[in-house]
CSV table of C-alpha atoms in Angstrom, one decimal:
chain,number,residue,atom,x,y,z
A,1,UNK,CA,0.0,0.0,0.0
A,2,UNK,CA,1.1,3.6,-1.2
A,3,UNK,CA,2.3,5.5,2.3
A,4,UNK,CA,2.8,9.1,2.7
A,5,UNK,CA,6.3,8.8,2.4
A,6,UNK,CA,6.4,6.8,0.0
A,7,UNK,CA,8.3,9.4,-2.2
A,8,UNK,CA,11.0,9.3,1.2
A,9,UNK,CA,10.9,5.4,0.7
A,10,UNK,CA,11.5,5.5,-3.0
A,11,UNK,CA,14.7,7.5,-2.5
A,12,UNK,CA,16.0,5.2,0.3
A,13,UNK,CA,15.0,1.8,-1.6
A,14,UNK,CA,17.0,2.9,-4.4
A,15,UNK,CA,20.2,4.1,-2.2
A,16,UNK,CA,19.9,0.4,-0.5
A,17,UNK,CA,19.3,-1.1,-3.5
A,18,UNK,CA,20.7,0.6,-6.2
A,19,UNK,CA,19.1,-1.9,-8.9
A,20,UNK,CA,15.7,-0.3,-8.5
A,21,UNK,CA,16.7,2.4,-10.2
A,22,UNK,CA,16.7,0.6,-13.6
A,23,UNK,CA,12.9,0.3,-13.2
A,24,UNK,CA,11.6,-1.2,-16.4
A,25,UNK,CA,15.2,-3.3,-16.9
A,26,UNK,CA,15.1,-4.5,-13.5
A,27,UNK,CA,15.8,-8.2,-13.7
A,28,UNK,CA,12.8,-10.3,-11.9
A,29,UNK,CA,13.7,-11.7,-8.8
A,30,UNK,CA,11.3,-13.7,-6.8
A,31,UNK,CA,10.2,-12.4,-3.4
A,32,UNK,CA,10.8,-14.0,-0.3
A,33,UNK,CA,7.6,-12.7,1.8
A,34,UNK,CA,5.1,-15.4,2.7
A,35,UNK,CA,1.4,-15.0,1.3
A,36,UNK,CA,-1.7,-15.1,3.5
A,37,UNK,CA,-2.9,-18.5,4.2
A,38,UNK,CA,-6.4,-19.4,2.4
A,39,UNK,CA,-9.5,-19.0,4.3
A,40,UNK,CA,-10.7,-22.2,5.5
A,41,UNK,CA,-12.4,-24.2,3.2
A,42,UNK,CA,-11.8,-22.7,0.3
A,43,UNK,CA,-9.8,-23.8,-2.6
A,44,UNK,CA,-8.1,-22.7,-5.3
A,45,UNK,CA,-9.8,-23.6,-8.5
A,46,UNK,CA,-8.3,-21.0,-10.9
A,47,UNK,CA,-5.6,-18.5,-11.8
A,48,UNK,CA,-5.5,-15.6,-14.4
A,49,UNK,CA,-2.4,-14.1,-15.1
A,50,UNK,CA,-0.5,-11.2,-17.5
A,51,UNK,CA,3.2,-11.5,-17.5
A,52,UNK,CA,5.9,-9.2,-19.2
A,53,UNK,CA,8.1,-11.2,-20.8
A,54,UNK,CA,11.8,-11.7,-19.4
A,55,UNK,CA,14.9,-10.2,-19.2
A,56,UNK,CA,16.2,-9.2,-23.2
A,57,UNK,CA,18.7,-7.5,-25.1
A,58,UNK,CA,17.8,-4.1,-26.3
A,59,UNK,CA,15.7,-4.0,-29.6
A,60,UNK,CA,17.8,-3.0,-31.9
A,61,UNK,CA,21.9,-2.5,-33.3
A,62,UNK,CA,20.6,1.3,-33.3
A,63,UNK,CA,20.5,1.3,-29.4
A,64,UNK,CA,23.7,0.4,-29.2
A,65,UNK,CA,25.9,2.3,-31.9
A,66,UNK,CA,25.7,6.0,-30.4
A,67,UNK,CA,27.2,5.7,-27.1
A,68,UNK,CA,29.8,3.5,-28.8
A,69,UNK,CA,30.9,5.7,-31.6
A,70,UNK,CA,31.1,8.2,-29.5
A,71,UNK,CA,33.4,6.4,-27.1
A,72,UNK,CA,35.2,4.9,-29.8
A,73,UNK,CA,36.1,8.3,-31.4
A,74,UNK,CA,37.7,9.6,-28.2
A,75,UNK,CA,39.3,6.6,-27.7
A,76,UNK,CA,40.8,7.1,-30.9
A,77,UNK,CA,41.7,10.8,-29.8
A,78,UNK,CA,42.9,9.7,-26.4
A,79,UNK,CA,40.4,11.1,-24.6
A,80,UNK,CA,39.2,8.4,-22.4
A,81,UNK,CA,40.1,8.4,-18.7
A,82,UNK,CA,40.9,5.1,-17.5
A,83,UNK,CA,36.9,5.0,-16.1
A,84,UNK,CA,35.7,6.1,-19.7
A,85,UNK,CA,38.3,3.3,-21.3
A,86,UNK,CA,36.6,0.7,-18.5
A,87,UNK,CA,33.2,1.9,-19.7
A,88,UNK,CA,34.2,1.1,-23.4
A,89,UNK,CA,34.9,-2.2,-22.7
A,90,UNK,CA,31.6,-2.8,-21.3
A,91,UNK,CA,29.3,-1.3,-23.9
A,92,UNK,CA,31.5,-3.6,-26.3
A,93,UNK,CA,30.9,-6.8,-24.6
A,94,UNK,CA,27.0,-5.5,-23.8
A,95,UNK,CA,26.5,-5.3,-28.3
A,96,UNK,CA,28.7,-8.2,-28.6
A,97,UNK,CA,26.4,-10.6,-26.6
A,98,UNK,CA,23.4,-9.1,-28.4
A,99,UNK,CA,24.4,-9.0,-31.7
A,100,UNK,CA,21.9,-10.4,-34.2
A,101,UNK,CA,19.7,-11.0,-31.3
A,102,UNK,CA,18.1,-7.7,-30.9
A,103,UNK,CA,14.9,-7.5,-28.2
A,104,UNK,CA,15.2,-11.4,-28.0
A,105,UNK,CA,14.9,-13.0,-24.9
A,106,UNK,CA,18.2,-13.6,-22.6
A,107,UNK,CA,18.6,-17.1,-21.1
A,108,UNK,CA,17.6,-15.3,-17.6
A,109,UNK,CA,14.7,-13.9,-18.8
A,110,UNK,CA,13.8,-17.9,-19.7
A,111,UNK,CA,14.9,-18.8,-16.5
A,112,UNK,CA,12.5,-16.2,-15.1
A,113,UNK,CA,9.5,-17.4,-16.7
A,114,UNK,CA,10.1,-21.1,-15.8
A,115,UNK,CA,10.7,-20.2,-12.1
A,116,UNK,CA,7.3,-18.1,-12.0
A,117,UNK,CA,5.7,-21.1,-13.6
A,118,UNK,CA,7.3,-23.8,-10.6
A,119,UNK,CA,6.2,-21.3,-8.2
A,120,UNK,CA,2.2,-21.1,-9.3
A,121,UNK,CA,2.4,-24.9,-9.6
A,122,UNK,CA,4.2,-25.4,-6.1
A,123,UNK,CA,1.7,-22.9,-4.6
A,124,UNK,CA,-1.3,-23.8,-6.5
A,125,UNK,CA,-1.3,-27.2,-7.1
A,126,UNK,CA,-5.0,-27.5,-6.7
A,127,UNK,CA,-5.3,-25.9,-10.4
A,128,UNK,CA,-2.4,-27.8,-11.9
A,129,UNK,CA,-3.8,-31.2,-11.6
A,130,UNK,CA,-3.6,-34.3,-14.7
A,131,UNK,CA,-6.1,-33.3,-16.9
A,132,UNK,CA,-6.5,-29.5,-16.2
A,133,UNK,CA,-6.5,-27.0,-19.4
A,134,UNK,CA,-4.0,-24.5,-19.4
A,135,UNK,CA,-4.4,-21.7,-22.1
A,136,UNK,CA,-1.2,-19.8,-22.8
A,137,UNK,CA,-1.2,-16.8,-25.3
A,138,UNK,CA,1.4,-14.5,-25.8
A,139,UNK,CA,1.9,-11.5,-28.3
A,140,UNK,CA,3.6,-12.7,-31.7
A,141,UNK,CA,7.0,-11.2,-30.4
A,142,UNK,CA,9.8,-13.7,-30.0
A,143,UNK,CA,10.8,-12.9,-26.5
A,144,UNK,CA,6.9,-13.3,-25.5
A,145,UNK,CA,7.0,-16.2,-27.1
A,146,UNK,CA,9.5,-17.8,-25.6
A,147,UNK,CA,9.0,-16.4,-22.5
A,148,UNK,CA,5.9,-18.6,-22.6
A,149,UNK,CA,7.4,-21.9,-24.3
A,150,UNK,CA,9.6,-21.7,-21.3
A,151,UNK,CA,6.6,-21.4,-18.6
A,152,UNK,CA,4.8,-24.1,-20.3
A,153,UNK,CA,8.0,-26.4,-21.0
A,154,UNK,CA,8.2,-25.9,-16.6
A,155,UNK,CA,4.6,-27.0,-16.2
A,156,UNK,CA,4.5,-30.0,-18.5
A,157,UNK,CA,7.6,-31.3,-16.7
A,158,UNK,CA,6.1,-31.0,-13.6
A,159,UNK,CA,3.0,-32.7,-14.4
A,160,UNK,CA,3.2,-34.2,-17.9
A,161,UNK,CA,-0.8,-34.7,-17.5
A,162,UNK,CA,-1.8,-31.2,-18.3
A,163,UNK,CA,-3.6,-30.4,-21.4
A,164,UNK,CA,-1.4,-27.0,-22.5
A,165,UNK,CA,-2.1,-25.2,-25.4
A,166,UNK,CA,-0.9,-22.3,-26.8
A,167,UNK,CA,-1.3,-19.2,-29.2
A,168,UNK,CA,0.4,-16.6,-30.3
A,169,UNK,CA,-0.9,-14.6,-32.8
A,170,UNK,CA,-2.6,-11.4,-34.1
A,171,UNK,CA,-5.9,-12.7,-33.5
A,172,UNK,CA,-5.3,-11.6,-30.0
A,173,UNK,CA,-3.5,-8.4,-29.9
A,174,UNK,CA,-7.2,-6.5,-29.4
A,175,UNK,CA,-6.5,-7.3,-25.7
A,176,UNK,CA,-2.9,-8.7,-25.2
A,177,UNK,CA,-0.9,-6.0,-27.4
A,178,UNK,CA,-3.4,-3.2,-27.4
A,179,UNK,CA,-2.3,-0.3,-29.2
A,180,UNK,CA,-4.7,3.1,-30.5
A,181,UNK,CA,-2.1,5.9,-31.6
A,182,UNK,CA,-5.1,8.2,-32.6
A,183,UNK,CA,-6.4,7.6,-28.6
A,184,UNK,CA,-2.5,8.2,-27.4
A,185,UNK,CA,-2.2,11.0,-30.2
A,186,UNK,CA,-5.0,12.8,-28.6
A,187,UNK,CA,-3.7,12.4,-24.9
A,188,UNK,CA,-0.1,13.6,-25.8
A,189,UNK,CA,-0.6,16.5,-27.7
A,190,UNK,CA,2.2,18.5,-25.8
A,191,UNK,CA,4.6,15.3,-25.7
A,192,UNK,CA,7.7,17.4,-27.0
A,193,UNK,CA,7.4,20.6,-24.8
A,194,UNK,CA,6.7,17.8,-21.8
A,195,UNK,CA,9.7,15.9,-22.3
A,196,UNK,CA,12.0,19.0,-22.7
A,197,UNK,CA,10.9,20.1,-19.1
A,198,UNK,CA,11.4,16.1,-18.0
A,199,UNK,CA,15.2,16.0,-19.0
A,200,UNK,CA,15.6,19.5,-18.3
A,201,UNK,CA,14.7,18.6,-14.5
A,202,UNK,CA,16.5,15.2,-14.3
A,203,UNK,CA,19.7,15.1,-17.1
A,204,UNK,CA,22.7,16.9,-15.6
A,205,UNK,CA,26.0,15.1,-17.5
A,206,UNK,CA,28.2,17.2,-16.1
A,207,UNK,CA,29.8,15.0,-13.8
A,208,UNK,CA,29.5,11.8,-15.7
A,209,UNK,CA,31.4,13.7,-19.0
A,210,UNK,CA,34.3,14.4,-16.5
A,211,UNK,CA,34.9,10.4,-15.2
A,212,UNK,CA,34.5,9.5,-18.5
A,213,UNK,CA,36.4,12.1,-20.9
A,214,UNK,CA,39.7,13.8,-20.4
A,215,UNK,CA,39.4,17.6,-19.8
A,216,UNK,CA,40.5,18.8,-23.2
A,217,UNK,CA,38.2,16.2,-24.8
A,218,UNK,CA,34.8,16.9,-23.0
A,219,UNK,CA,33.8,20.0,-25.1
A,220,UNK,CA,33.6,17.7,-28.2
A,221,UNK,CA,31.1,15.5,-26.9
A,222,UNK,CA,27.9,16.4,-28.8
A,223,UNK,CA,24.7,16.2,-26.6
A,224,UNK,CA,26.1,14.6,-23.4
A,225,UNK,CA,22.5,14.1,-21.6
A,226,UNK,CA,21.7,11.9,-24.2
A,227,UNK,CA,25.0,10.0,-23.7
A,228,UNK,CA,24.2,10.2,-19.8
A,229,UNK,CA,21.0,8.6,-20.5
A,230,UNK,CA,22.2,6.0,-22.9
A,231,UNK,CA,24.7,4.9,-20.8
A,232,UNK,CA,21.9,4.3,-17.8
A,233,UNK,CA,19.9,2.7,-20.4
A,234,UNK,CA,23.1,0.1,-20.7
A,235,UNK,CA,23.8,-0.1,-16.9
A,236,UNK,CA,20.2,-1.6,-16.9
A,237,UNK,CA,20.3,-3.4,-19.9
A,238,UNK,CA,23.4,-5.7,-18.2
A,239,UNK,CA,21.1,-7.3,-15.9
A,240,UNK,CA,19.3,-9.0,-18.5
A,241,UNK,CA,22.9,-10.9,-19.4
A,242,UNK,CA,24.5,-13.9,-16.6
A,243,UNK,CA,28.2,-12.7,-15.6
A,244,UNK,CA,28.0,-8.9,-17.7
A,245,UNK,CA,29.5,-6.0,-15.4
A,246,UNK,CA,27.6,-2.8,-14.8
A,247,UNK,CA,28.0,0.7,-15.0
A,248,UNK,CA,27.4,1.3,-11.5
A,249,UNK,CA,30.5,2.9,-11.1
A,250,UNK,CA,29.5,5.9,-13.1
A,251,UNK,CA,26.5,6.8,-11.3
A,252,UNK,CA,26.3,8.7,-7.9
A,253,UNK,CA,23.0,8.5,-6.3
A,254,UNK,CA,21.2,11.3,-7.3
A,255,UNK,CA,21.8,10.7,-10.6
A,256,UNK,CA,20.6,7.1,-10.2
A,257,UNK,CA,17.2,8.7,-8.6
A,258,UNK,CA,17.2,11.7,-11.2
A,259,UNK,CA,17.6,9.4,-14.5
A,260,UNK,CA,14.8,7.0,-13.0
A,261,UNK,CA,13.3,9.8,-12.1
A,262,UNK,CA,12.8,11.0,-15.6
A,263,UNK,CA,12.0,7.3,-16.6
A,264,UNK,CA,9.3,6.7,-14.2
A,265,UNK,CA,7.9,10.1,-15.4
A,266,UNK,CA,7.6,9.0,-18.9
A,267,UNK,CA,6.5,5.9,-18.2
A,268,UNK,CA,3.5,8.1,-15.7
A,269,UNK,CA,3.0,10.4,-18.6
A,270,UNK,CA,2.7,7.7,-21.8
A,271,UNK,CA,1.0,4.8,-19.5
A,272,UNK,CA,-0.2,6.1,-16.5
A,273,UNK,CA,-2.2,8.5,-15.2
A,274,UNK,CA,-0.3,12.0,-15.8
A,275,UNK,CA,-3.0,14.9,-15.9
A,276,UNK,CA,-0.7,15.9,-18.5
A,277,UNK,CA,-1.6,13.0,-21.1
A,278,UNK,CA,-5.6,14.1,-19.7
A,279,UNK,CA,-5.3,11.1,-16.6
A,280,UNK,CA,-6.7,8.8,-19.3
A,281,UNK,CA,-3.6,6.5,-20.6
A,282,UNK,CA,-4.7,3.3,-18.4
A,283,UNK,CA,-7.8,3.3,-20.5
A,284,UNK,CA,-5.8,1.6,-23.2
A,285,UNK,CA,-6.3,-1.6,-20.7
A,286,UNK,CA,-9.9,-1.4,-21.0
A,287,UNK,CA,-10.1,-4.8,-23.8
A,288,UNK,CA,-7.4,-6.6,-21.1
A,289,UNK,CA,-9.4,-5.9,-18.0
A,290,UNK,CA,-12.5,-6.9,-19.8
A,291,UNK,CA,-10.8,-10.0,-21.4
A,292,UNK,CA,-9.9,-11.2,-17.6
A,293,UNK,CA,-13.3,-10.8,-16.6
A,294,UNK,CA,-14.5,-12.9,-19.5
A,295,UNK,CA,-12.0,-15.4,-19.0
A,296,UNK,CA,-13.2,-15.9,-15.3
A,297,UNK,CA,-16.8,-16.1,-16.6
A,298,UNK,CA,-16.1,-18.8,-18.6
A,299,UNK,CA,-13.5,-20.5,-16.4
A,300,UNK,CA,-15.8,-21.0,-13.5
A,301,UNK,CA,-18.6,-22.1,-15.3
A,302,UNK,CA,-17.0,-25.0,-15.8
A,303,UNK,CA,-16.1,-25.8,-12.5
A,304,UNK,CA,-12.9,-27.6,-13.5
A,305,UNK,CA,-9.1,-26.7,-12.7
A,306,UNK,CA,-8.1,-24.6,-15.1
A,307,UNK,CA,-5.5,-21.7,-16.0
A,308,UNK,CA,-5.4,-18.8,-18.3
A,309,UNK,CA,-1.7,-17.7,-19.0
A,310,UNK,CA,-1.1,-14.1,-21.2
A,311,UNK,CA,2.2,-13.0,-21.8
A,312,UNK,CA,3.3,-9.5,-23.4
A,313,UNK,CA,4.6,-6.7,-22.6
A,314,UNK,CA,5.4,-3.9,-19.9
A,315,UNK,CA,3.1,-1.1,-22.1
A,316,UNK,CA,0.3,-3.3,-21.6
A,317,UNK,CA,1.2,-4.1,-18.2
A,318,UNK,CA,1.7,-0.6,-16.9
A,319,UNK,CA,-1.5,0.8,-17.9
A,320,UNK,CA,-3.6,-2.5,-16.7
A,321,UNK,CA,-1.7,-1.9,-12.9
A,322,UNK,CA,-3.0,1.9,-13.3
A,323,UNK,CA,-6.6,0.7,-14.6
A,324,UNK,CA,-7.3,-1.5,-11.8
A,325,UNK,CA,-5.7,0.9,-9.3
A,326,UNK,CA,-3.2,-1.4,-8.1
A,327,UNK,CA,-2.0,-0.1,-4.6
A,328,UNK,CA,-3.2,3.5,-5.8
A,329,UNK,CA,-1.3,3.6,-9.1
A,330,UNK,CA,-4.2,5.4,-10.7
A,331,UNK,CA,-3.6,8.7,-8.6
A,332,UNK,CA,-3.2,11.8,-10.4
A,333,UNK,CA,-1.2,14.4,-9.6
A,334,UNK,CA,0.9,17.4,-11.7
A,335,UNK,CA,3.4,17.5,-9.3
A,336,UNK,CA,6.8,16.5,-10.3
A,337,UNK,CA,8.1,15.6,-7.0
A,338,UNK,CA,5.0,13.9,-5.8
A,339,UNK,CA,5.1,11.0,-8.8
A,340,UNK,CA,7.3,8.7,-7.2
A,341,UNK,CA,5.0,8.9,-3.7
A,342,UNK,CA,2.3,6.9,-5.8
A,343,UNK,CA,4.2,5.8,-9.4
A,344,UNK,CA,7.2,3.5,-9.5
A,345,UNK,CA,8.0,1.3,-12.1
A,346,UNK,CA,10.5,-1.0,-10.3
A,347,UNK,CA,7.1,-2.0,-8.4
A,348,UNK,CA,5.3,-2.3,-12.2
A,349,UNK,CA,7.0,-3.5,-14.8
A,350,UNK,CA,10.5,-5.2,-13.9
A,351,UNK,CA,11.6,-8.0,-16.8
A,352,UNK,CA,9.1,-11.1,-16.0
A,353,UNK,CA,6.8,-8.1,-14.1
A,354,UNK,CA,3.4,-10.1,-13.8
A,355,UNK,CA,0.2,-9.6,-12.2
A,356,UNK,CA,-1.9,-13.3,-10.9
A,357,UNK,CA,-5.5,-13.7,-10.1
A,358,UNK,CA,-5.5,-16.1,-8.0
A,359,UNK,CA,-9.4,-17.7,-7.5
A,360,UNK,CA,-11.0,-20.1,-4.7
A,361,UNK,CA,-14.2,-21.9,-4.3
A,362,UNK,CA,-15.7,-23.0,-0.8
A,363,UNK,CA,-18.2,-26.3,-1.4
A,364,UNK,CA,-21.4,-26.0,-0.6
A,365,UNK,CA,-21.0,-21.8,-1.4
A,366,UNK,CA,-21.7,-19.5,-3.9
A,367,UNK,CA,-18.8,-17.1,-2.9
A,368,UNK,CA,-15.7,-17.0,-4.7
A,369,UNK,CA,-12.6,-15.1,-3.5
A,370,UNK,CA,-10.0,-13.9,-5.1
A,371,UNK,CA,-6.2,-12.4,-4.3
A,372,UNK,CA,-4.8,-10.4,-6.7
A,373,UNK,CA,-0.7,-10.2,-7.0
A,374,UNK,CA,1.1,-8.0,-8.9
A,375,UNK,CA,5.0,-9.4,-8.7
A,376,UNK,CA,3.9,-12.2,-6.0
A,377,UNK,CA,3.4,-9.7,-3.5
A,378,UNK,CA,-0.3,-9.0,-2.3
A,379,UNK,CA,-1.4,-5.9,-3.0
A,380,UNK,CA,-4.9,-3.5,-2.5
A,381,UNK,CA,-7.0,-2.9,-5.1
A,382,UNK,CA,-7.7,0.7,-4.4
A,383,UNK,CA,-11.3,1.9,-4.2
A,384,UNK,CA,-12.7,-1.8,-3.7
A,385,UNK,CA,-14.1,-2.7,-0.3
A,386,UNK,CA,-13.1,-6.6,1.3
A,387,UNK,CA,-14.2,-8.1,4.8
A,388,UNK,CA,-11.2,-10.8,4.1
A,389,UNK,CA,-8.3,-8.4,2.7
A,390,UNK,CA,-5.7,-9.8,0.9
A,391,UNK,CA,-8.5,-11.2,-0.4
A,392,UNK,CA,-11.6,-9.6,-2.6
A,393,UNK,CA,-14.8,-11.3,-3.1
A,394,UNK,CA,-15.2,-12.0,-7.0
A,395,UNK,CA,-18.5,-10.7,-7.4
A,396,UNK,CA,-17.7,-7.1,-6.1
A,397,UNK,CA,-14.3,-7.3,-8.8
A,398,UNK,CA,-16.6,-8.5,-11.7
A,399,UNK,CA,-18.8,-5.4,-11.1
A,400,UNK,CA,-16.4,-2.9,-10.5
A,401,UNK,CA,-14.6,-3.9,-13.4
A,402,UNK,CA,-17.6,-4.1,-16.2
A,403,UNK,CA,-19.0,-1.1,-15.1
A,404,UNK,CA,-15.3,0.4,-15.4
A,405,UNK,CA,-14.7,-1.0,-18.9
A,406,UNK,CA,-17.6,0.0,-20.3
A,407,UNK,CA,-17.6,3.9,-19.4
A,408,UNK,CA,-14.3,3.2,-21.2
A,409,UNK,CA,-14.2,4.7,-25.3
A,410,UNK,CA,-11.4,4.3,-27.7
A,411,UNK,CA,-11.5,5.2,-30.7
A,412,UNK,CA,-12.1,2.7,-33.7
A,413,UNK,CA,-8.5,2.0,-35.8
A,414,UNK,CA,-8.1,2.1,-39.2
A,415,UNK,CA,-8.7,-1.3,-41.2
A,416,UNK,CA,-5.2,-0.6,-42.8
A,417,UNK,CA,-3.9,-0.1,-39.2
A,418,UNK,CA,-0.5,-2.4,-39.2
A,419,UNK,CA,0.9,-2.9,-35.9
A,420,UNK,CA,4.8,-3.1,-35.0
């Protein structure tokens, strides 16, 4: 739950745990807090997720060839200090190791995906019984892809009974890879002029230009905010990779809580709630949200074991956290410095980020309970009443989130509309 130094706590989680910082590159790691027992006699007879897929390489050879042309050109000029030189070496073995396998998924980010799989199983094997159907979809991107071949490789090994199948196509990307660029279009009007005052607030290169270059050199860096902010992109990029050295060194920490800073803000601003995209970006969740609630419907009509498994992306994830008002992640506020009291996307979107609805039955009852996670940890859905908190009673979610869906209008796309 969101406290009222939460902004306080944001600074300090970073300083203990510098990581953080790298908010949407974070690499998953599974927490070690136990869950609420069940109520008694309930059991768990279903589980809805949407997971981000795991840990990659960045998505293309264009992400990596400005920093290192610029590096290499001073190199070449001699103006390196031995930290710049040591920063060289790593953005060379960072493209090297994700050459030809741009926005693909790492071998952790696999690794990820079959852990968070073993751990549903382990914790839920009421659902994962011989026999039970387990629908897996995923967006037609490789690393989604794979990210679920990996979860449902984990499952079918630990119970080679389960019917698994899986899709991954266009036919779904209405709900799992929602885009509407005339809706974002609309909201985002002022993106440029917006963006100007983010970096203006949060880029300061000065003292990164000056470990990295030697004084005579540093006045023919072009646009060294931009380098500043590649190079953080990097730092977090390495935790996708087993064994690949960071760029911690470079970074003091405010500069680590300014350049996250100026992620989360985008990230508040283009997915989240941000009264200057109008406070209306989550609604781009609207088909997920109402694709989960159909899901259910027809999940627990059947009164059999079952699973539905989505896996995609952090854009849909972000704005379907906000939607549902995860922990208060819908709030809206203009204030710069009041964004990380209620936004952080270390919480949101790390790689493998996923969000589990978890559902129980009781015999002989008509109630059906549900606990939401969002990263395994239990969470409030803001703005929803519950007698049993962590749990929510499934019939006061269902309303809530039909009613919310359809006050929700996006504007029709264009037939010729191609997606990325």
């Amino acid at each position: 739950m969101q406290g009222i130094n939460a902004q306080t706590r944001a600074e300090v989680e970073i300083r203990e745990n510098p990581k953080l910082a790298t908010g949407k590159y974070m690499a998953y790691e599974a927490p070690s807090i136990p869950l609420t027992p069940v109520p008694e006699g309930y059991v768990p007879c279903y589980i809805s997720t949407y997971a981000r897929h795991g840990s990659r390489y960045l998505t293309g050879k264009d992400k990596y060839e400005p920093a290192l042309t610029i590096m290499e050109e001073a190199e070449k000029n001699n103006g390196l200090t031995n930290d710049g030189k040591k920063t060289l070496k790593i953005l060379r073995q960072l493209a090297e190791v994700a050459e030809n396998r741009y926005g693909e998924l790492t071998p952790k980010g696999a690794r990820q995906h079959q852990g968070l799989a073993r751990r549903m199983f382990e914790n839920y094997p009421e659902i994962f019984t011989d026999g039970a159907h387990i629908d897996a979809r995923s967006t037609y991107k490789t690393r989604a892809f794979l990210s679920m071949a990996a979860a449902c490789v984990e499952l079918k090994g630990l119970n080679p009974k389960l019917n698994i199948t899986t899709d991954a196509s266009q036919h779904d990307e209405y709900f799992i890879k929602y885009k509407n660029p005339i809706y974002s279009d609309s909201c985002q009007h002022n993106a440029d002029s917006v963006f100007a005052e983010a970096e203006k607030r949060f880029v300061h290169p000065g003292r990164i230009m000056e470990v990295l270059f030697k004084p005579e050199y540093i006045s023919k860096v072009k646009n060294p905010g931009k380098l500043e902010c590649d190079l953080f992109e990097y730092h977090g990029i390495s935790q996708s990779s087993d064994n690949m050295p960071d760029l911690s060194f470079l970074f003091n920490e405010k500069e680590l809580f300014d350049l996250w800073q100026l992620n989360n803000f985008e990230w508040y601003y283009e997915q989240g709630p941000s009264p200057l995209s109008g406070g209306k970006m989550p609604n781009l969740a609207r088909n997920l949200l109402r694709n989960i609630v159909e899901a259910a419907d027809t999940a627990l009509v059947s009164k059999k074991p079952c699973a539905t498994l989505r896996f995609g992306h952090d854009t849909n994830l972000a704005p379907l956290v906000a939607l549902m008002n995860i922990d208060g992640f819908n709030h809206s506020t203009a204030n710069w410095d009041s964004i990380p009291q209620y936004y952080q996307t270390y919480r949101m979107i790390p790689m493998c980020g996923n969000l589990q609805l978890i559902f129980f039955r009781k015999k002989d009852s008509k109630d059906i309970l549900v606990k939401p996670l969002l990263n395994e940890r239990e969470i409030h859905l803001t703005g929803i009443k519950t007698d049993c908190f962590p749990f929510y009673h499934w019939k006061d979610l269902r309303k809530t989130w039909i009613e919310l869906t359809e006050k929700i209008y996006l504007p029709e796309l264009p037939e010729d509309y191609e997606t990325d």
